[in-house]
């Protein structure tokens, strides 16, 4: 299993940083064995085992913003997707509803179920697609370019419901993220930017896989899926007020495992963990995914063990709080997704027991998310203002 520790994340970052400039800019689109031209930091960033600011600071310590422009933009793509969905949480709710409808169809339509299983098992006869399906299941990772090709083939060649493909990714990707995953699949299908689709072309696949794959029979057009314009943005979330004298417990989820910012505003007497990864899908989530997230949570609570009190898990959170005489539970803000869904269910249960749940939004997010109101290239204009200062 990929080592989910902060030490491993730093080692991967330090190994990649020398290549974050021209090397990354010119080679990042090549899907080659072992993916030597990309950072592969995404499982760490997705769970914030290491933070975006740390990655950006390390990059700017070695390269100018211009030299590392492409890599810096890639880091901010994740931030953009998160902010965009935070201001439009109904998109996640709609995805879950549509996914359930698609799941119902595969229970009642034998042909669709057979086609879906063939795709998930990598048995379509499309060499590149089958390779990526198996690589994803076996490793928990896919190159970003392969994700785009795969999504396009799933939607336009195999004509499968896009939500089933997004769900397949979420069940198997170690870096599976509700925002990046859902919105990227929507973009490929022409739902995110209405009318704009992504067509996987055989020549493009051949070029960027060094001729390993030269697929036949791919769709030659990508007709946008039917959809409605995204809703207008709502306000970004803000941190809940914290009572500085209340007896406080800490709740750690898989969403944010760098706890400095939340520990700067509270002194917990005890900590409890919540791993919501199994709620990514109504289907069975890969043990690789749940085990990685679970191990990452353990590594984080170990890293901060001198500041968070005794740690509990797999317990009734309300009962745990009452047993520890806790009046408020503080947790890093959980963005739209399964963990946020679980916290939404938990909050009224705690309130009924006169326990307050307080979420703390990371300053990086509260600064960047307001710029995610439109497309990425509008957001990109703000990147110079969002970069951390270069160290002398």
XYZ file of N, CA, C and O in Angstrom, residues 195-372:
712
model
N -22.287 22.334 -23.882
C -21.929 22.263 -25.293
C -20.475 21.974 -25.553
O -20.101 21.628 -26.675
N -19.615 22.074 -24.531
C -18.178 21.828 -24.714
C -17.861 20.421 -24.229
O -18.014 20.125 -23.031
N -17.435 19.554 -25.123
C -17.143 18.167 -24.786
C -15.679 17.847 -25.064
O -14.957 18.650 -25.657
N -15.270 16.662 -24.633
C -13.910 16.205 -24.908
C -13.994 14.870 -25.647
O -14.576 13.901 -25.140
N -13.413 14.830 -26.833
C -13.435 13.629 -27.654
C -12.065 12.953 -27.623
O -11.050 13.571 -27.975
N -12.024 11.697 -27.193
C -10.790 10.911 -27.224
C -10.498 10.501 -28.663
O -11.297 9.822 -29.295
N -9.326 10.916 -29.181
C -8.968 10.638 -30.565
C -7.848 9.604 -30.617
O -6.870 9.695 -29.857
N -7.928 8.645 -31.539
C -6.893 7.614 -31.627
C -5.491 8.181 -31.828
O -4.530 7.672 -31.226
N -5.353 9.232 -32.659
C -4.024 9.776 -32.904
C -3.446 10.434 -31.657
O -2.245 10.341 -31.387
N -4.287 11.084 -30.872
C -3.834 11.720 -29.638
C -3.406 10.675 -28.620
O -2.363 10.824 -27.953
N -4.188 9.607 -28.519
C -3.841 8.523 -27.599
C -2.533 7.866 -28.025
O -1.645 7.613 -27.197
N -2.374 7.614 -29.324
C -1.145 6.995 -29.817
C 0.064 7.877 -29.528
O 1.116 7.401 -29.080
N -0.083 9.173 -29.773
C 1.029 10.101 -29.553
C 1.465 10.114 -28.096
O 2.664 10.006 -27.786
N 0.513 10.270 -27.188
C 0.863 10.483 -25.786
C 0.990 9.186 -24.988
O 1.189 9.235 -23.768
N 0.897 8.056 -25.673
C 1.267 6.776 -25.051
C 2.449 6.156 -25.786
O 2.726 4.963 -25.630
N 3.146 6.966 -26.589
C 4.320 6.504 -27.339
C 3.991 5.301 -28.216
O 4.818 4.393 -28.385
N 2.769 5.281 -28.770
C 2.379 4.212 -29.669
C 2.001 2.913 -28.988
O 1.740 1.912 -29.669
N 1.983 2.887 -27.659
C 1.576 1.659 -26.963
C 0.158 1.261 -27.334
O -0.180 0.075 -27.362
N -0.686 2.271 -27.572
C -2.080 2.015 -27.908
C -2.448 2.760 -29.189
O -2.075 3.924 -29.364
N -3.159 2.086 -30.046
C -3.694 2.696 -31.257
C -5.122 2.178 -31.430
O -5.388 1.309 -32.261
N -6.031 2.694 -30.612
C -7.377 2.110 -30.518
C -8.182 2.274 -31.801
O -8.050 3.249 -32.528
N -9.011 1.275 -32.047
C -9.913 1.289 -33.197
C -11.351 1.415 -32.696
O -11.681 0.998 -31.589
N -12.194 1.969 -33.541
C -13.620 1.981 -33.263
C -14.090 3.011 -32.274
O -15.210 2.903 -31.757
N -13.272 4.020 -31.991
C -13.711 5.060 -31.063
C -14.735 5.974 -31.734
O -14.742 6.141 -32.948
N -15.574 6.587 -30.919
C -16.544 7.548 -31.436
C -15.823 8.662 -32.183
O -14.732 9.101 -31.781
N -16.408 9.117 -33.262
C -15.807 10.188 -34.061
C -16.438 11.547 -33.780
O -16.002 12.548 -34.337
N -17.451 11.570 -32.938
C -18.033 12.839 -32.514
C -18.479 12.713 -31.070
O -18.738 11.607 -30.577
N -18.521 13.846 -30.394
C -18.919 13.879 -28.984
C -20.086 14.848 -28.850
O -19.889 16.050 -28.639
N -21.269 14.328 -29.001
C -22.468 15.151 -28.897
C -22.752 15.398 -27.416
O -22.822 14.458 -26.631
N -22.883 16.657 -27.002
C -23.060 16.956 -25.579
C -24.263 16.238 -24.974
O -25.299 16.067 -25.619
N -24.101 15.802 -23.750
C -25.211 15.214 -23.015
C -26.247 16.286 -22.707
O -25.929 17.472 -22.600
N -27.471 15.849 -22.556
C -28.531 16.788 -22.200
C -28.342 17.251 -20.761
O -28.059 16.449 -19.861
N -28.514 18.541 -20.562
C -28.370 19.077 -19.217
C -28.837 20.508 -19.137
O -29.133 21.138 -20.156
N -28.895 21.028 -17.953
C -29.291 22.410 -17.724
C -28.081 23.206 -17.256
O -27.119 22.626 -16.733
N -28.093 24.518 -17.420
C -26.961 25.324 -16.957
C -26.739 25.151 -15.460
O -27.702 24.956 -14.700
N -25.481 25.178 -15.009
C -25.218 25.082 -13.573
C -25.902 26.228 -12.837
O -26.105 27.313 -13.390
N -26.255 26.025 -11.574
C -26.884 27.096 -10.798
C -25.889 28.220 -10.522
O -24.676 28.009 -10.574
N -26.391 29.402 -10.212
C -25.480 30.494 -9.855
C -24.762 30.189 -8.543
O -25.272 29.405 -7.717
N -23.604 30.772 -8.327
C -22.860 30.481 -7.092
C -23.545 31.052 -5.855
O -24.169 32.111 -5.903
N -23.421 30.325 -4.761
C -23.876 30.798 -3.462
C -22.656 31.314 -2.690
O -21.538 31.322 -3.202
N -22.862 31.720 -1.456
C -21.751 32.198 -0.634
C -20.828 31.040 -0.260
O -21.284 29.894 -0.092
N -19.553 31.330 -0.090
C -18.621 30.304 0.372
C -18.836 30.078 1.865
O -19.316 30.970 2.578
N -18.498 28.898 2.357
C -18.673 28.627 3.794
C -17.665 29.419 4.625
O -16.595 29.798 4.144
N -18.034 29.670 5.853
C -17.141 30.346 6.796
C -16.997 29.480 8.044
O -17.828 28.600 8.311
N -15.959 29.732 8.800
C -15.729 28.966 10.023
C -16.800 29.250 11.066
O -17.288 30.383 11.186
N -17.155 28.220 11.808
C -18.097 28.390 12.911
C -17.386 29.032 14.096
O -16.182 28.805 14.313
N -18.117 29.816 14.900
C -17.498 30.389 16.111
C -17.157 29.292 17.120
O -17.903 28.320 17.275
N -16.031 29.466 17.773
C -15.559 28.489 18.746
C -15.512 29.137 20.128
O -14.985 30.249 20.285
N -16.076 28.463 21.093
C -16.048 28.936 22.477
C -14.686 28.601 23.070
O -14.340 27.419 23.222
N -13.885 29.616 23.424
C -12.513 29.334 23.877
C -12.432 28.659 25.244
O -11.380 28.118 25.598
N -13.533 28.675 26.013
C -13.462 28.081 27.358
C -14.247 26.770 27.458
O -14.222 26.109 28.499
N -14.939 26.409 26.402
C -15.717 25.168 26.442
C -14.796 23.959 26.372
O -13.751 23.987 25.702
N -15.184 22.901 27.036
C -14.420 21.655 26.959
C -14.587 21.099 25.549
O -15.708 20.873 25.078
N -13.466 20.874 24.872
C -13.470 20.656 23.422
C -12.905 19.298 23.047
O -11.892 18.852 23.595
N -13.569 18.682 22.089
C -13.051 17.475 21.462
C -12.720 17.760 20.009
O -13.262 18.702 19.408
N -11.840 16.970 19.432
C -11.439 17.123 18.034
C -11.976 15.950 17.227
O -11.853 14.791 17.647
N -12.572 16.254 16.094
C -13.032 15.227 15.160
C -12.162 15.292 13.917
O -12.059 16.342 13.267
N -11.527 14.183 13.568
C -10.642 14.109 12.416
C -11.293 13.230 11.353
O -11.628 12.074 11.618
N -11.492 13.788 10.160
C -11.973 13.009 9.024
C -10.845 12.870 8.004
O -9.780 13.485 8.146
N -11.103 12.103 6.960
C -10.095 11.903 5.916
C -9.902 13.136 5.043
O -9.009 13.165 4.195
N -10.720 14.173 5.247
C -10.690 15.319 4.345
C -9.511 16.250 4.565
O -9.062 16.903 3.624
N -9.019 16.369 5.783
C -7.941 17.331 6.055
C -7.121 16.811 7.221
O -7.516 16.922 8.382
N -5.947 16.255 6.907
C -5.130 15.585 7.904
C -3.885 16.380 8.303
O -3.021 15.854 9.000
N -3.807 17.633 7.873
C -2.792 18.558 8.386
C -3.507 19.453 9.387
O -4.244 20.357 8.998
N -3.302 19.201 10.665
C -4.179 19.739 11.701
C -3.688 21.035 12.339
O -4.317 21.534 13.279
N -2.615 21.611 11.832
C -2.070 22.813 12.465
C -3.118 23.920 12.582
O -3.238 24.574 13.619
N -3.870 24.153 11.502
C -4.773 25.311 11.500
C -5.910 25.135 12.497
O -6.336 26.112 13.130
N -6.400 23.915 12.679
C -7.487 23.719 13.628
C -6.966 23.691 15.069
O -7.637 24.160 15.996
N -5.759 23.194 15.256
C -5.179 23.183 16.599
C -4.736 24.574 17.041
O -4.493 24.795 18.232
N -4.650 25.505 16.116
C -4.317 26.879 16.488
C -5.499 27.597 17.127
O -5.320 28.681 17.711
N -6.700 27.013 17.017
C -7.896 27.678 17.567
C -8.565 26.855 18.662
O -9.622 27.255 19.158
N -7.996 25.709 19.025
C -8.596 24.925 20.108
C -7.554 24.023 20.752
O -6.506 23.750 20.160
N -7.859 23.574 21.962
C -6.997 22.644 22.689
C -7.842 21.439 23.098
O -8.427 21.416 24.185
N -7.932 20.437 22.245
C -8.830 19.326 22.526
C -8.357 18.458 23.687
O -7.158 18.232 23.870
N -9.340 17.971 24.447
C -9.018 17.048 25.534
C -9.012 15.608 25.039
O -8.453 14.729 25.699
N -9.652 15.382 23.906
C -9.702 14.041 23.321
C -10.061 14.169 21.844
O -10.554 15.215 21.398
N -9.799 13.112 21.093
C -10.023 13.124 19.644
C -10.756 11.860 19.223
O -10.525 10.782 19.776
N -11.631 12.024 18.240
C -12.299 10.886 17.633
C -12.158 10.992 16.122
O -12.070 12.108 15.586
N -12.111 9.873 15.436
C -11.919 9.870 13.980
C -13.178 9.372 13.280
O -13.942 8.576 13.816
N -13.366 9.863 12.068
C -14.489 9.461 11.223
C -13.987 9.286 9.806
O -13.547 10.252 9.175
N -14.012 8.058 9.313
C -13.612 7.761 7.939
C -14.879 7.519 7.124
O -15.528 6.480 7.260
N -15.229 8.488 6.277
C -16.461 8.402 5.480
C -16.219 7.833 4.091
O -17.109 7.881 3.243
N -15.030 7.291 3.858
C -14.671 6.856 2.511
C -15.624 5.806 1.962
O -15.901 5.779 0.755
N -16.143 4.957 2.838
C -17.049 3.906 2.367
C -18.361 4.479 1.835
O -19.121 3.781 1.147
N -18.623 5.751 2.124
C -19.846 6.399 1.645
C -19.648 7.091 0.291
O -20.549 7.788 -0.165
N -18.508 6.874 -0.342
C -18.301 7.461 -1.665
C -19.279 6.916 -2.700
O -19.556 7.561 -3.701
N -19.762 5.714 -2.470
C -20.548 5.035 -3.497
C -21.570 4.110 -2.855
O -21.315 3.546 -1.784
N -22.718 3.909 -3.515
C -23.637 2.868 -3.057
C -23.106 1.468 -3.361
O -23.595 0.484 -2.807
N -22.092 1.388 -4.238
C -21.427 0.122 -4.529
C -20.291 -0.097 -3.523
O -19.980 0.769 -2.702
N -19.653 -1.245 -3.623
C -18.527 -1.564 -2.749
C -17.323 -0.708 -3.121
O -16.883 -0.697 -4.268
N -16.799 0.022 -2.164
C -15.608 0.846 -2.390
C -14.371 -0.029 -2.203
O -14.289 -0.835 -1.272
N -13.399 0.147 -3.091
C -12.196 -0.672 -3.060
C -11.514 -0.628 -1.691
O -11.335 0.451 -1.118
N -11.102 -1.777 -1.150
C -10.334 -1.775 0.099
C -9.053 -0.949 0.005
O -8.594 -0.417 1.018
N -8.481 -0.844 -1.188
C -7.296 -0.001 -1.338
C -7.608 1.432 -0.926
O -6.782 2.122 -0.305
N -8.794 1.902 -1.298
C -9.204 3.276 -0.995
C -9.500 3.438 0.490
O -8.996 4.355 1.141
N -10.330 2.554 1.045
C -10.690 2.686 2.455
C -9.489 2.442 3.364
O -9.333 3.117 4.380
N -8.626 1.499 2.984
C -7.446 1.215 3.803
C -6.463 2.381 3.771
O -5.852 2.721 4.805
N -6.293 2.999 2.584
C -5.375 4.132 2.509
C -5.877 5.273 3.374
O -5.113 5.869 4.145
N -7.160 5.603 3.255
C -7.718 6.708 4.044
C -7.633 6.399 5.537
O -7.290 7.271 6.351
N -7.949 5.157 5.896
C -7.875 4.789 7.301
C -6.463 4.876 7.858
O -6.239 5.387 8.964
N -5.501 4.396 7.083
C -4.104 4.467 7.519
C -3.613 5.909 7.565
O -2.804 6.272 8.426
N -4.111 6.738 6.638
C -3.730 8.153 6.640
C -4.246 8.856 7.890
O -3.556 9.709 8.471
N -5.447 8.513 8.320
C -6.003 9.097 9.547
C -5.167 8.681 10.752
O -4.830 9.509 11.614
N -4.801 7.407 10.816
C -3.962 6.941 11.920
C -2.610 7.655 11.913
O -2.099 8.080 12.961
N -2.018 7.797 10.725
C -0.718 8.473 10.630
C -0.827 9.918 11.088
O 0.085 10.447 11.752
N -1.938 10.582 10.753
C -2.106 11.986 11.144
C -2.295 12.126 12.648
O -1.702 13.017 13.281
N -3.125 11.270 13.234
C -3.317 11.381 14.680
C -2.041 11.008 15.436
O -1.774 11.535 16.515
N -1.228 10.145 14.851
C 0.068 9.827 15.448
C 0.999 11.033 15.344
O 1.703 11.373 16.304
N 0.979 11.679 14.203
C 1.838 12.849 13.986
C 1.538 13.962 14.986
O 2.446 14.637 15.472
N 0.270 14.140 15.318
C -0.132 15.231 16.213
C -0.503 14.720 17.608
O -1.209 15.405 18.352
N -0.022 13.543 17.969
C -0.475 12.883 19.193
C -0.203 13.684 20.463
O -0.937 13.547 21.450
N 0.832 14.532 20.460
C 1.154 15.281 21.665
C 0.212 16.461 21.898
O 0.289 17.126 22.934
N -0.724 16.696 20.947
C -1.589 17.875 21.064
C -3.076 17.550 21.017
O -3.902 18.465 21.128
N -3.447 16.279 20.862
C -4.862 15.991 20.606
C -5.490 15.050 21.628
O -6.648 14.666 21.476
N -4.777 14.688 22.683
C -5.359 13.835 23.708
C -5.537 12.412 23.225
O -5.108 12.043 22.121
N -6.206 11.584 24.016
C -6.433 10.196 23.600
C -7.333 10.131 22.372
O -8.237 10.953 22.204
N -7.090 9.134 21.519
C -7.793 9.022 20.238
C -8.702 7.797 20.251
O -8.289 6.707 20.654
N -9.945 8.018 19.774
C -10.910 6.933 19.640
C -11.359 6.843 18.194
O -11.300 7.820 17.445
N -11.848 5.663 17.799
C -12.432 5.521 16.468
C -13.542 4.482 16.534
O -13.729 3.803 17.556
N -14.305 4.400 15.449
C -15.396 3.424 15.350
C -16.329 3.470 16.564
O -16.815 2.442 17.034
N -16.566 4.666 17.056
C -17.420 4.812 18.229
C -18.598 5.721 17.909
O -18.572 6.475 16.935
N -19.631 5.641 18.719
C -20.747 6.575 18.640
C -20.230 7.937 19.076
O -19.823 8.120 20.239
N -20.213 8.889 18.165
C -19.568 10.169 18.445
C -20.285 10.921 19.550
O -19.651 11.541 20.418
N -21.615 10.873 19.562
C -22.357 11.548 20.626
C -22.054 10.915 21.978
O -21.792 11.625 22.965
N -22.067 9.595 22.023
C -21.767 8.906 23.282
C -20.333 9.189 23.729
O -20.068 9.374 24.931
N -19.411 9.219 22.764
C -18.013 9.534 23.090
C -17.903 10.932 23.694
O -17.214 11.137 24.709
N -18.582 11.901 23.097
C -18.533 13.278 23.598
C -19.117 13.362 25.004
O -18.558 14.029 25.888
N -20.231 12.681 25.223
C -20.847 12.707 26.549
C -19.949 12.044 27.580
O -19.812 12.537 28.709
N -19.314 10.942 27.220
C -18.433 10.243 28.156
C -17.236 11.088 28.546
O -16.711 10.975 29.664
N -16.810 11.962 27.630
C -15.664 12.839 27.890
C -16.079 14.233 28.333
O -15.228 15.116 28.420
N -17.377 14.415 28.605
C -17.917 15.702 29.060
C -17.538 16.841 28.116
O -17.191 17.942 28.531
N -17.640 16.558 26.822
C -17.275 17.517 25.788
C -18.486 18.361 25.405
O -19.567 17.829 25.144
N -18.314 19.670 25.397
C -19.401 20.594 25.063
C -19.377 21.010 23.602
O -20.414 21.390 23.048
N -18.197 21.005 22.997
C -18.101 21.342 21.577
C -17.082 20.449 20.898
O -16.054 20.083 21.493
N -17.384 20.085 19.667
C -16.476 19.291 18.840
C -16.016 20.172 17.699
O -16.830 20.737 16.962
N -14.703 20.279 17.538
C -14.110 21.098 16.478
C -13.528 20.155 15.436
O -12.888 19.148 15.771
N -13.733 20.486 14.163
C -13.219 19.646 13.074
C -12.821 20.518 11.898
O -13.438 21.571 11.670
N -11.780 20.142 11.148
C -11.496 20.856 9.901
C -12.699 20.785 8.971
O -13.377 19.749 8.901
N -12.965 21.856 8.270
C -14.125 21.908 7.387
C -14.071 20.775 6.374
O -13.045 20.541 5.732
N -15.189 20.073 6.221
C -15.292 18.996 5.236
C -15.996 19.540 4.002
O -17.188 19.873 4.066
N -15.305 19.641 2.870
C -15.952 20.137 1.651
C -17.054 19.202 1.187
O -17.180 18.068 1.657
N -17.838 19.667 0.246
C -18.950 18.893 -0.301
C -18.489 17.482 -0.652
O -17.490 17.300 -1.351
N -19.222 16.492 -0.151
C -18.864 15.111 -0.403
C -19.331 14.212 0.724
O -20.099 14.635 1.603
N -18.877 12.959 0.751
C -19.357 11.997 1.743
C -19.120 12.409 3.190
O -19.997 12.205 4.033
N -17.943 12.948 3.507
C -17.687 13.351 4.892
C -18.625 14.479 5.306
O -19.172 14.468 6.415
N -18.821 15.446 4.417
C -19.753 16.529 4.715
C -21.162 15.993 4.893
O -21.924 16.460 5.765
N -21.541 15.018 4.096
C -22.863 14.400 4.241
C -23.008 13.748 5.612
O -24.062 13.855 6.261
N -21.968 13.072 6.063
C -22.034 12.420 7.369
C -22.076 13.443 8.502
O -22.794 13.257 9.494
N -21.345 14.535 8.359
C -21.378 15.578 9.388
C -22.744 16.248 9.445
O -23.217 16.626 10.524
N -23.382 16.385 8.284
C -24.718 16.977 8.256
C -25.713 16.101 9.010
O -26.639 16.621 9.649
N -25.535 14.782 8.953
C -26.392 13.877 9.713
C -26.055 13.914 11.205
O -26.939 13.778 12.064
N -24.782 14.102 11.504
C -24.317 14.085 12.889
C -24.717 15.346 13.656
O -25.045 15.276 14.857
N -24.704 16.481 12.995
C -24.883 17.761 13.684
C -26.168 17.835 14.512
O -26.128 18.229 15.693
N -27.347 17.481 13.963
C -28.554 17.544 14.800
C -28.554 16.539 15.938
O -29.149 16.796 16.992
N -27.886 15.394 15.750
C -27.788 14.429 16.839
C -26.993 15.022 18.002
O -27.356 14.853 19.178
N -25.901 15.714 17.661
C -25.104 16.366 18.696
C -25.880 17.499 19.350
O -25.849 17.666 20.584
N -26.571 18.271 18.527
C -27.334 19.401 19.067
C -28.385 18.926 20.061
O -28.645 19.586 21.075
N -29.000 17.782 19.777
C -30.009 17.238 20.688
C -29.406 16.882 22.042
O -30.115 16.850 23.057
N -28.093 16.610 22.039
C -27.387 16.313 23.289
C -26.680 17.545 23.840
O -25.839 17.427 24.748
N -27.006 18.727 23.290
C -26.426 20.010 23.717
C -24.910 20.055 23.486
O -24.149 20.578 24.312
N -24.496 19.481 22.358
C -23.089 19.506 21.956
C -22.996 20.233 20.627
O -23.756 19.948 19.697
N -22.082 21.168 20.513
C -21.932 21.985 19.311
C -20.863 21.396 18.394
O -19.794 20.995 18.866
N -21.168 21.352 17.103
C -20.179 20.933 16.109
C -19.679 22.173 15.381
O -20.465 22.912 14.788
N -18.385 22.417 15.426
C -17.784 23.609 14.828
C -16.796 23.189 13.739
O -15.847 22.442 14.019
N -17.008 23.687 12.525
C -16.085 23.412 11.428
C -15.196 24.624 11.177
O -15.675 25.769 11.173
N -13.921 24.364 10.938
C -12.938 25.429 10.731
C -12.461 25.386 9.286
O -11.881 24.389 8.839
N -12.719 26.454 8.541
C -12.308 26.546 7.144
C -10.850 26.975 7.080
O -10.443 27.945 7.743
N -10.081 26.279 6.285
C -8.662 26.618 6.129
C -8.532 27.970 5.427
O -9.221 28.236 4.436
N -7.641 28.880 5.899
C -7.493 30.193 5.256
C -7.189 30.115 3.767
O -7.652 30.960 2.991
N -6.423 29.132 3.339
C -6.136 28.956 1.911
C -7.428 28.853 1.121
O -7.579 29.449 0.055
N -8.385 28.077 1.643
C -9.648 27.884 0.949
C -10.498 29.148 0.966
O -11.078 29.532 -0.060
N -10.592 29.780 2.112
C -11.451 30.955 2.202
C -10.922 32.101 1.344
O -11.692 32.963 0.900
N -9.618 32.088 1.052
C -9.040 33.111 0.184
C -9.238 32.778 -1.288
O -9.560 33.654 -2.099
N -9.091 31.498 -1.644
C -9.120 31.106 -3.062
C -10.513 30.828 -3.592
O -10.826 31.164 -4.745
N -11.361 30.196 -2.809
C -12.661 29.773 -3.312
C -13.520 30.900 -3.887
O -14.239 30.668 -4.866
N -13.486 32.109 -3.338
C -14.340 33.154 -3.913
C -14.051 33.462 -5.385
O -14.898 34.049 -6.068
N -12.877 33.077 -5.883
C -12.540 33.335 -7.290
C -13.068 32.244 -8.229
O -12.914 32.361 -9.444
N -13.697 31.216 -7.671
C -14.143 30.070 -8.482
C -15.597 30.222 -8.927
O -16.328 29.243 -9.016
